[in-house]
Amino acid sequence: MLPQEFLERMQNQLGDEYPAFLQSLERPRAVALRFNPLKGETPNLSFVGERVQWEPMGYYYDPQSRPGLHPYHEAGVYYLQEASAMSAVALLDPQPGERICDLCAAPGGKSTQIAGRMMGEGFLLCNEYSSKRAKILSGNIERMGIANALVTNETPDRLAQRLPGYFDRVLIDAPCSGEGMFRKEEAAVTDWSPETVEMCAQRQAGILDAGAKLVRPGGRLLYSTCTFAPEENEQAVAGFLERNPEFVLENVDAPWFTPAGEGQFRLWPHKLLGEGHFGAVLRRKGEEPTAGEGKVGEKLSKLWTEFAKQLGIQLPEGKAVLFGEHLYWAPADMPDLTGLKVLRPGLELGELKKDRFEPAHALALWLKTCNCTEELESSSKQLQAYLCGNVLPSDKRGWCLVTVDGYTIGWGKGDGRQLKNHYPKGLRHFL
């Protein structure tokens, strides 16, 4: 049962389209996933169907197939993401080599989508204020094999103070009343009230103002929500422009969405296969600065150098960052983040022990191959045994990259007779 006040407002908003809107809420949800271009060739899967129009890597799938249980999900080959949620990044239009910030990033759907468009080039800052949700975000960045992203657990204001005008593009997928998710999440219905809408609108104003400070002159700010409330959408944008006259709305080509004024778009569930969403494209006035050269990478540990040489691993341009005994490879463009809460300062390479190097699971998921691989098939008993944490018979010696149908999924270490399992304990399956 939808709240009566919500229904009355929607009838006023939609007029003649209101019956079609109500009818759409009775339809089964369209579920979608997005393939990860960082993993290489897109697999041909029987449960994947029609492509999502606004996202080249997005596809609808059979809801009975449960792709979250497939080993390809563990390997980061795809991300389960609602189709309309993919619209924000389509409007943001990130490019390889840019500096990009996803300010409200958890659980990571849009961050990993941005990373796929960047193809490992440039600098991506993924921020989440909630520490619990930031850990989930960090896990998804790792699973999708992203090397050029940092995860922070900060307030928008703190980031704005430290990194003013630093980013080419900033995405604000703002916390909202969630009206567009009523069909998907029952909690969104039970938690809704006019007071919630007003509270969200006030919070969104603060996030928008902070996010604006992060955008360089000539840069793009994309504001999105998953709600129908004008107070959180068009009215929020109008208020932002009054407070921030250095920004203007920007017209972009988006024929899949319903225009809601200059540079603003709505996604209606009765007009497409997806849930409710809103997006506004804003540009900061001013000329684009000339891009500077990346910083030269720092020297790496001898233990890592020997390990990488043995397995034939080559890192992209970047620099080494040591957090305790854990070695990370950060984007060359990473700014000074001293004093900020950083959960993941780039790609985790592994742990430096007294006389040896132990590679990180994140490194396995980033790699496409190396000099030593143990190749398993997705339907094999050996793969199930590996995911459960069991040792495997193998003639390999030393560290070995385990793959499923050619996609990397973890590490093992062989002694010539068997492969000791190094799949993370927290991810193991129990049969």
Short mmCIF file of C-alpha atoms in Angstrom, two decimals:
data_model
loop_
_atom_site.label_atom_id
_atom_site.label_comp_id
_atom_site.label_asym_id
_atom_site.label_seq_id
_atom_site.Cartn_x
_atom_site.Cartn_y
_atom_site.Cartn_z
CA MET A 1 0.00 0.00 0.00
CA LEU A 2 1.52 3.31 -1.13
CA PRO A 3 1.11 6.41 1.10
CA GLN A 4 -2.00 8.41 0.19
CA GLU A 5 -0.16 11.75 0.27
CA PHE A 6 2.39 10.35 -2.19
CA LEU A 7 -0.34 9.13 -4.55
CA GLU A 8 -2.15 12.49 -4.50
CA ARG A 9 1.04 14.35 -5.33
CA MET A 10 1.90 11.94 -8.14
CA GLN A 11 -1.56 12.39 -9.65
CA ASN A 12 -1.01 16.16 -9.68
CA GLN A 13 2.46 15.70 -11.19
CA LEU A 14 1.49 13.28 -13.94
CA GLY A 15 -2.08 14.21 -14.85
CA ASP A 16 -3.25 11.94 -17.70
CA GLU A 17 -0.20 9.70 -17.33
CA TYR A 18 -1.05 8.81 -13.72
CA PRO A 19 -2.99 5.56 -14.51
CA ALA A 20 -0.09 4.27 -16.64
CA PHE A 21 2.32 5.11 -13.81
CA LEU A 22 0.24 3.15 -11.27
CA GLN A 23 -0.04 0.22 -13.65
CA SER A 24 3.74 0.14 -14.13
CA LEU A 25 4.23 -0.31 -10.39
CA GLU A 26 2.26 -3.57 -10.60
CA ARG A 27 4.60 -5.06 -13.21
CA PRO A 28 7.47 -7.37 -12.17
CA ARG A 29 10.76 -5.52 -11.81
CA ALA A 30 13.21 -5.52 -14.70
CA VAL A 31 16.59 -6.65 -13.32
CA ALA A 32 19.92 -5.82 -14.91
CA LEU A 33 23.66 -6.29 -14.66
CA ARG A 34 26.64 -4.43 -16.09
CA PHE A 35 29.67 -6.21 -17.52
CA ASN A 36 33.11 -5.05 -16.42
CA PRO A 37 35.30 -3.97 -19.38
CA LEU A 38 38.37 -4.08 -17.12
CA LYS A 39 38.06 -7.89 -17.17
CA GLY A 40 38.51 -8.14 -20.92
CA GLU A 41 36.18 -9.94 -23.31
CA THR A 42 32.49 -9.98 -22.37
CA PRO A 43 31.24 -13.57 -21.93
CA ASN A 44 28.18 -14.95 -23.73
CA LEU A 45 25.78 -15.98 -20.95
CA SER A 46 22.46 -17.74 -21.56
CA PHE A 47 20.58 -15.76 -18.90
CA VAL A 48 21.52 -12.33 -20.32
CA GLY A 49 19.04 -10.68 -22.68
CA GLU A 50 18.31 -7.20 -24.07
CA ARG A 51 20.87 -4.40 -23.68
CA VAL A 52 20.17 -1.34 -21.53
CA GLN A 53 19.88 1.51 -24.04
CA TRP A 54 21.89 4.11 -22.14
CA GLU A 55 24.76 1.86 -20.97
CA PRO A 56 26.83 -0.10 -23.54
CA MET A 57 27.87 -2.70 -20.94
CA GLY A 58 24.41 -2.98 -19.29
CA TYR A 59 22.00 -5.86 -19.95
CA TYR A 60 18.72 -7.11 -18.54
CA TYR A 61 18.74 -10.68 -17.27
CA ASP A 62 16.36 -13.47 -16.35
CA PRO A 63 15.45 -12.91 -12.67
CA GLN A 64 15.24 -16.68 -12.12
CA SER A 65 18.91 -17.12 -13.02
CA ARG A 66 20.41 -15.71 -9.77
CA PRO A 67 23.67 -14.42 -11.33
CA GLY A 68 24.93 -13.29 -7.94
CA LEU A 69 25.71 -16.96 -7.21
CA HIS A 70 27.73 -17.49 -10.41
CA PRO A 71 31.55 -17.63 -10.07
CA TYR A 72 31.79 -14.82 -12.65
CA HIS A 73 30.26 -12.53 -10.01
CA GLU A 74 33.03 -13.51 -7.57
CA ALA A 75 35.58 -12.78 -10.28
CA GLY A 76 34.21 -9.27 -10.90
CA VAL A 77 33.10 -10.03 -14.45
CA TYR A 78 29.84 -8.15 -13.85
CA TYR A 79 28.04 -5.99 -11.29
CA LEU A 80 24.34 -6.38 -10.49
CA GLN A 81 22.87 -2.90 -10.95
CA GLU A 82 19.36 -1.57 -11.52
CA ALA A 83 19.08 -0.25 -15.09
CA SER A 84 17.87 3.26 -14.21
CA ALA A 85 20.74 3.63 -11.72
CA MET A 86 23.10 3.35 -14.70
CA SER A 87 21.70 6.61 -16.10
CA ALA A 88 23.69 8.92 -13.81
CA VAL A 89 27.07 7.82 -15.17
CA ALA A 90 25.72 7.98 -18.73
CA LEU A 91 24.94 11.67 -18.07
CA LEU A 92 28.24 12.27 -16.24
CA ASP A 93 30.10 10.90 -19.31
CA PRO A 94 33.48 10.18 -17.64
CA GLN A 95 36.54 9.92 -19.90
CA PRO A 96 39.88 8.08 -19.56
CA GLY A 97 42.62 10.18 -17.95
CA GLU A 98 40.28 12.51 -16.02
CA ARG A 99 40.08 13.27 -12.30
CA ILE A 100 36.66 12.15 -11.10
CA CYS A 101 34.94 12.10 -7.70
CA ASP A 102 31.92 9.99 -6.73
CA LEU A 103 30.93 11.85 -3.58
CA CYS A 104 28.20 9.52 -2.22
CA ALA A 105 29.58 6.29 -3.63
CA ALA A 106 28.37 3.27 -1.59
CA PRO A 107 27.71 0.50 -2.37
CA GLY A 108 29.78 1.13 -5.51
CA GLY A 109 27.56 0.57 -8.56
CA LYS A 110 28.21 3.98 -10.06
CA SER A 111 31.88 4.09 -8.98
CA THR A 112 32.61 0.79 -10.69
CA GLN A 113 30.65 1.98 -13.74
CA ILE A 114 32.79 5.14 -13.87
CA ALA A 115 35.96 3.05 -13.53
CA GLY A 116 34.87 0.93 -16.48
CA ARG A 117 34.58 4.06 -18.62
CA MET A 118 38.00 5.32 -17.45
CA MET A 119 39.70 2.01 -18.41
CA GLY A 120 42.39 2.35 -15.76
CA GLU A 121 43.49 5.85 -16.83
CA GLY A 122 43.12 8.86 -14.54
CA PHE A 123 42.19 9.23 -10.87
CA LEU A 124 38.89 8.18 -9.26
CA LEU A 125 38.02 9.16 -5.69
CA CYS A 126 35.12 7.15 -4.22
CA ASN A 127 33.80 8.64 -0.99
CA GLU A 128 31.20 7.44 1.49
CA TYR A 129 30.33 9.12 4.80
CA SER A 130 28.98 5.96 6.51
CA SER A 131 31.91 3.84 7.70
CA LYS A 132 29.91 0.60 7.38
CA ARG A 133 28.84 1.37 3.82
CA ALA A 134 32.36 2.58 2.96
CA LYS A 135 33.69 -0.92 3.73
CA ILE A 136 31.14 -2.44 1.34
CA LEU A 137 32.20 0.12 -1.28
CA SER A 138 35.86 -0.81 -0.78
CA GLY A 139 35.04 -4.49 -1.23
CA ASN A 140 33.29 -3.85 -4.53
CA ILE A 141 36.17 -1.72 -5.82
CA GLU A 142 38.45 -4.67 -5.06
CA ARG A 143 36.12 -7.30 -6.61
CA MET A 144 35.89 -5.38 -9.89
CA GLY A 145 39.69 -5.19 -10.23
CA ILE A 146 40.00 -1.38 -10.17
CA ALA A 147 43.52 -0.02 -9.75
CA ASN A 148 43.09 3.76 -10.17
CA ALA A 149 40.50 4.33 -7.40
CA LEU A 150 40.84 5.48 -3.80
CA VAL A 151 38.13 4.95 -1.17
CA THR A 152 37.64 7.59 1.51
CA ASN A 153 35.28 7.76 4.50
CA GLU A 154 34.79 11.51 4.85
CA THR A 155 32.20 14.28 4.95
CA PRO A 156 31.69 16.21 1.71
CA ASP A 157 32.73 19.40 3.52
CA ARG A 158 36.10 17.94 4.56
CA LEU A 159 36.87 16.87 1.01
CA ALA A 160 35.80 20.26 -0.34
CA GLN A 161 38.20 22.01 2.05
CA ARG A 162 41.11 19.76 1.04
CA LEU A 163 40.55 19.40 -2.72
CA PRO A 164 38.90 22.58 -4.04
CA GLY A 165 38.60 22.72 -7.83
CA TYR A 166 40.54 19.46 -8.22
CA PHE A 167 38.13 17.31 -10.26
CA ASP A 168 37.07 17.32 -13.91
CA ARG A 169 33.77 15.64 -13.03
CA VAL A 170 31.89 15.12 -9.78
CA LEU A 171 28.94 12.78 -9.29
CA ILE A 172 26.48 13.40 -6.47
CA ASP A 173 24.01 10.53 -6.31
CA ALA A 174 22.40 12.05 -3.26
CA PRO A 175 20.69 10.23 -0.38
CA CYS A 176 16.97 10.75 -0.98
CA SER A 177 13.47 9.67 0.02
CA GLY A 178 13.70 6.74 -2.41
CA GLU A 179 10.29 7.07 -4.05
CA GLY A 180 11.67 5.62 -7.26
CA MET A 181 12.54 2.43 -5.37
CA PHE A 182 9.03 1.81 -3.93
CA ARG A 183 8.56 -1.20 -6.23
CA LYS A 184 12.01 -2.57 -5.34
CA GLU A 185 12.32 -1.93 -1.60
CA GLU A 186 9.47 -2.21 0.89
CA ALA A 187 11.45 -0.21 3.47
CA ALA A 188 11.36 2.81 1.14
CA VAL A 189 7.56 2.78 1.41
CA THR A 190 7.35 2.31 5.18
CA ASP A 191 9.98 5.01 5.85
CA TRP A 192 8.36 7.60 3.58
CA SER A 193 6.62 10.76 4.81
CA PRO A 194 6.38 14.41 3.66
CA GLU A 195 8.74 15.23 6.52
CA THR A 196 11.28 12.73 5.16
CA VAL A 197 11.15 14.45 1.77
CA GLU A 198 11.81 17.83 3.40
CA MET A 199 14.65 16.45 5.52
CA CYS A 200 16.30 14.89 2.45
CA ALA A 201 15.99 18.14 0.47
CA GLN A 202 17.81 20.05 3.22
CA ARG A 203 20.58 17.45 3.41
CA GLN A 204 20.93 17.42 -0.39
CA ALA A 205 21.46 21.19 -0.43
CA GLY A 206 24.46 20.86 1.87
CA ILE A 207 25.98 18.02 -0.15
CA LEU A 208 25.47 19.90 -3.41
CA ASP A 209 27.16 23.05 -2.11
CA ALA A 210 30.14 21.06 -0.86
CA GLY A 211 30.38 19.06 -4.08
CA ALA A 212 30.38 22.24 -6.14
CA LYS A 213 33.66 23.31 -4.54
CA LEU A 214 35.35 20.14 -5.82
CA VAL A 215 34.65 20.94 -9.50
CA ARG A 216 37.30 22.76 -11.54
CA PRO A 217 36.38 25.65 -13.86
CA GLY A 218 34.83 24.12 -16.98
CA GLY A 219 34.14 20.85 -15.12
CA ARG A 220 30.86 18.93 -14.90
CA LEU A 221 28.70 18.23 -11.84
CA LEU A 222 26.04 15.53 -12.15
CA TYR A 223 23.29 15.54 -9.52
CA SER A 224 21.01 12.51 -9.36
CA THR A 225 18.37 10.96 -7.10
CA CYS A 226 16.06 7.95 -7.18
CA THR A 227 12.96 9.89 -6.15
CA PHE A 228 10.02 11.60 -7.88
CA ALA A 229 9.71 14.48 -5.39
CA PRO A 230 10.20 17.90 -7.05
CA GLU A 231 11.55 19.24 -3.74
CA GLU A 232 14.52 16.88 -4.11
CA ASN A 233 14.91 17.27 -7.87
CA GLU A 234 14.07 20.38 -9.92
CA GLN A 235 13.57 22.57 -6.84
CA ALA A 236 16.86 21.34 -5.34
CA VAL A 237 18.67 22.27 -8.59
CA ALA A 238 16.99 25.69 -8.75
CA GLY A 239 18.04 26.44 -5.17
CA PHE A 240 21.59 25.30 -5.90
CA LEU A 241 21.88 27.61 -8.91
CA GLU A 242 20.69 30.58 -6.82
CA ARG A 243 23.37 29.86 -4.22
CA ASN A 244 26.06 29.00 -6.78
CA PRO A 245 25.78 31.36 -9.78
CA GLU A 246 29.11 30.11 -11.15
CA PHE A 247 27.22 26.99 -12.33
CA VAL A 248 24.83 26.62 -15.27
CA LEU A 249 22.65 23.78 -16.53
CA GLU A 250 24.10 22.06 -19.58
CA ASN A 251 22.14 20.50 -22.42
CA VAL A 252 23.30 17.00 -23.36
CA ASP A 253 22.04 14.43 -25.82
CA ALA A 254 20.00 11.85 -23.84
CA PRO A 255 17.13 10.63 -26.06
CA TRP A 256 16.25 7.74 -23.73
CA PHE A 257 15.11 10.01 -20.87
CA THR A 258 12.22 12.44 -20.40
CA PRO A 259 13.38 16.11 -20.38
CA ALA A 260 12.52 17.98 -17.18
CA GLY A 261 13.86 21.41 -18.15
CA GLU A 262 17.23 22.44 -19.55
CA GLY A 263 19.89 19.86 -18.65
CA GLN A 264 17.47 17.91 -16.44
CA PHE A 265 15.98 14.46 -17.03
CA ARG A 266 13.53 12.06 -15.45
CA LEU A 267 13.25 8.30 -15.81
CA TRP A 268 9.68 7.09 -15.36
CA PRO A 269 8.85 3.39 -14.79
CA HIS A 270 5.89 3.62 -17.19
CA LYS A 271 8.14 4.84 -20.01
CA LEU A 272 11.14 2.48 -19.81
CA LEU A 273 12.40 -0.78 -18.28
CA GLY A 274 13.61 0.52 -14.95
CA GLU A 275 12.75 2.36 -11.76
CA GLY A 276 12.33 6.10 -11.08
CA HIS A 277 15.36 8.35 -11.38
CA PHE A 278 16.34 12.00 -11.88
CA GLY A 279 19.50 13.59 -13.24
CA ALA A 280 20.71 17.18 -13.71
CA VAL A 281 23.83 18.09 -15.70
CA LEU A 282 25.62 21.20 -14.41
CA ARG A 283 28.81 22.89 -15.59
CA ARG A 284 31.05 25.27 -13.70
CA LYS A 285 31.79 28.40 -15.72
CA GLY A 286 35.36 29.11 -16.73
CA GLU A 287 38.07 27.81 -19.01
CA GLU A 288 39.44 24.31 -18.76
CA PRO A 289 43.02 24.26 -17.36
CA THR A 290 45.84 22.50 -19.21
CA ALA A 291 46.39 19.01 -17.84
CA GLY A 292 49.70 18.51 -16.04
CA GLU A 293 52.03 15.53 -16.23
CA GLY A 294 51.59 12.64 -13.81
CA LYS A 295 54.00 12.20 -10.92
CA VAL A 296 56.85 9.74 -11.28
CA GLY A 297 56.31 6.47 -9.43
CA GLU A 298 58.33 5.87 -6.28
CA LYS A 299 60.70 2.96 -5.81
CA LEU A 300 59.11 -0.33 -4.83
CA SER A 301 60.24 -2.86 -2.28
CA LYS A 302 62.79 -5.49 -3.36
CA LEU A 303 60.39 -8.22 -2.20
CA TRP A 304 57.69 -6.92 -4.56
CA THR A 305 60.16 -6.45 -7.41
CA GLU A 306 61.30 -10.08 -7.19
CA PHE A 307 57.71 -11.34 -6.97
CA ALA A 308 56.58 -9.24 -9.94
CA LYS A 309 59.55 -10.31 -12.07
CA GLN A 310 58.91 -13.98 -11.37
CA LEU A 311 55.25 -13.74 -12.40
CA GLY A 312 55.72 -11.18 -15.19
CA ILE A 313 53.56 -8.47 -13.60
CA GLN A 314 53.79 -4.92 -14.96
CA LEU A 315 52.05 -2.07 -13.13
CA PRO A 316 50.55 1.01 -14.83
CA GLU A 317 51.90 4.50 -14.16
CA GLY A 318 51.56 5.30 -10.48
CA LYS A 319 53.38 5.41 -7.15
CA ALA A 320 53.89 3.13 -4.16
CA VAL A 321 52.08 3.78 -0.87
CA LEU A 322 52.86 1.80 2.27
CA PHE A 323 50.17 1.46 4.95
CA GLY A 324 51.86 -0.42 7.78
CA GLU A 325 53.06 -3.64 6.11
CA HIS A 326 50.54 -3.40 3.27
CA LEU A 327 51.80 -2.15 -0.08
CA TYR A 328 49.46 -0.25 -2.43
CA TRP A 329 49.90 1.14 -5.94
CA ALA A 330 48.20 4.54 -6.16
CA PRO A 331 47.28 6.59 -9.25
CA ALA A 332 50.05 8.95 -10.32
CA ASP A 333 47.64 11.88 -9.95
CA MET A 334 46.71 11.13 -6.32
CA PRO A 335 46.75 14.31 -4.20
CA ASP A 336 48.03 14.60 -0.64
CA LEU A 337 45.32 13.03 1.56
CA THR A 338 47.17 13.28 4.87
CA GLY A 339 44.67 13.53 7.73
CA LEU A 340 41.71 12.16 5.75
CA LYS A 341 40.13 8.76 6.45
CA VAL A 342 41.38 6.59 3.59
CA LEU A 343 40.17 2.99 3.43
CA ARG A 344 41.81 2.00 0.15
CA PRO A 345 44.64 4.18 -1.27
CA GLY A 346 44.71 2.50 -4.68
CA LEU A 347 45.38 -1.09 -5.74
CA GLU A 348 46.52 -3.32 -2.87
CA LEU A 349 49.55 -5.27 -4.07
CA GLY A 350 50.12 -7.32 -0.94
CA GLU A 351 51.79 -7.60 2.44
CA LEU A 352 55.52 -7.18 3.06
CA LYS A 353 56.68 -9.77 5.56
CA LYS A 354 60.20 -10.16 6.96
CA ASP A 355 61.57 -12.35 4.20
CA ARG A 356 58.71 -12.72 1.72
CA PHE A 357 55.91 -11.00 -0.14
CA GLU A 358 52.30 -12.25 0.10
CA PRO A 359 50.09 -10.99 -2.77
CA ALA A 360 46.70 -9.42 -2.08
CA HIS A 361 43.38 -10.76 -3.37
CA ALA A 362 42.85 -7.34 -4.99
CA LEU A 363 45.94 -7.86 -7.13
CA ALA A 364 44.61 -11.20 -8.38
CA LEU A 365 41.32 -9.60 -9.41
CA TRP A 366 43.11 -6.75 -11.21
CA LEU A 367 45.41 -9.02 -13.20
CA LYS A 368 44.22 -10.62 -16.43
CA THR A 369 47.01 -13.21 -16.49
CA CYS A 370 50.59 -13.87 -15.36
CA ASN A 371 53.41 -16.37 -15.86
CA CYS A 372 51.82 -19.03 -13.63
CA THR A 373 48.09 -19.78 -13.78
CA GLU A 374 45.86 -22.64 -12.63
CA GLU A 375 42.93 -22.69 -15.03
CA LEU A 376 39.55 -23.97 -13.78
CA GLU A 377 36.17 -24.21 -15.47
CA SER A 378 33.06 -22.57 -14.00
CA SER A 379 31.18 -25.90 -13.94
CA SER A 380 34.01 -27.94 -12.42
CA LYS A 381 34.21 -29.59 -8.99
CA GLN A 382 37.73 -28.17 -8.67
CA LEU A 383 36.37 -24.62 -8.77
CA GLN A 384 33.78 -25.38 -6.09
CA ALA A 385 36.53 -26.91 -3.97
CA TYR A 386 38.68 -23.81 -4.44
CA LEU A 387 35.86 -21.41 -3.50
CA CYS A 388 35.30 -23.49 -0.35
CA GLY A 389 38.96 -23.04 0.65
CA ASN A 390 40.21 -26.55 -0.14
CA VAL A 391 43.63 -27.43 -1.53
CA LEU A 392 43.81 -28.56 -5.17
CA PRO A 393 46.01 -31.20 -6.81
CA SER A 394 48.53 -29.37 -9.01
CA ASP A 395 52.08 -29.63 -10.36
CA LYS A 396 52.59 -25.86 -10.05
CA ARG A 397 55.29 -24.41 -7.83
CA GLY A 398 55.22 -21.04 -6.08
CA TRP A 399 52.54 -18.38 -6.33
CA CYS A 400 49.95 -19.13 -8.98
CA LEU A 401 46.98 -17.12 -10.28
CA VAL A 402 43.73 -19.14 -10.23
CA THR A 403 41.30 -18.43 -13.07
CA VAL A 404 37.73 -19.42 -13.93
CA ASP A 405 37.14 -19.73 -17.69
CA GLY A 406 40.07 -17.34 -18.14
CA TYR A 407 38.90 -14.73 -15.58
CA THR A 408 41.14 -14.29 -12.54
CA ILE A 409 39.55 -15.14 -9.19
CA GLY A 410 42.32 -15.58 -6.59
CA TRP A 411 45.72 -16.97 -5.56
CA GLY A 412 47.16 -20.37 -4.76
CA LYS A 413 50.66 -21.48 -3.83
CA GLY A 414 52.00 -24.78 -5.13
CA ASP A 415 54.67 -27.20 -3.94
CA GLY A 416 54.67 -29.39 -7.05
CA ARG A 417 52.00 -31.76 -5.69
CA GLN A 418 49.17 -29.54 -4.51
CA LEU A 419 48.04 -25.92 -4.55
CA LYS A 420 47.55 -24.37 -1.13
CA ASN A 421 44.39 -22.24 -1.12
CA HIS A 422 44.72 -18.47 -0.61
CA TYR A 423 41.12 -17.52 -1.43
CA PRO A 424 40.08 -15.05 1.35
CA LYS A 425 38.37 -16.78 4.28
CA GLY A 426 35.61 -14.16 4.42
CA LEU A 427 34.59 -14.96 0.82
CA ARG A 428 34.68 -18.75 0.99
CA HIS A 429 31.60 -20.81 0.24
CA PHE A 430 30.36 -23.48 2.61
CA LEU A 431 28.56 -26.46 1.10
#
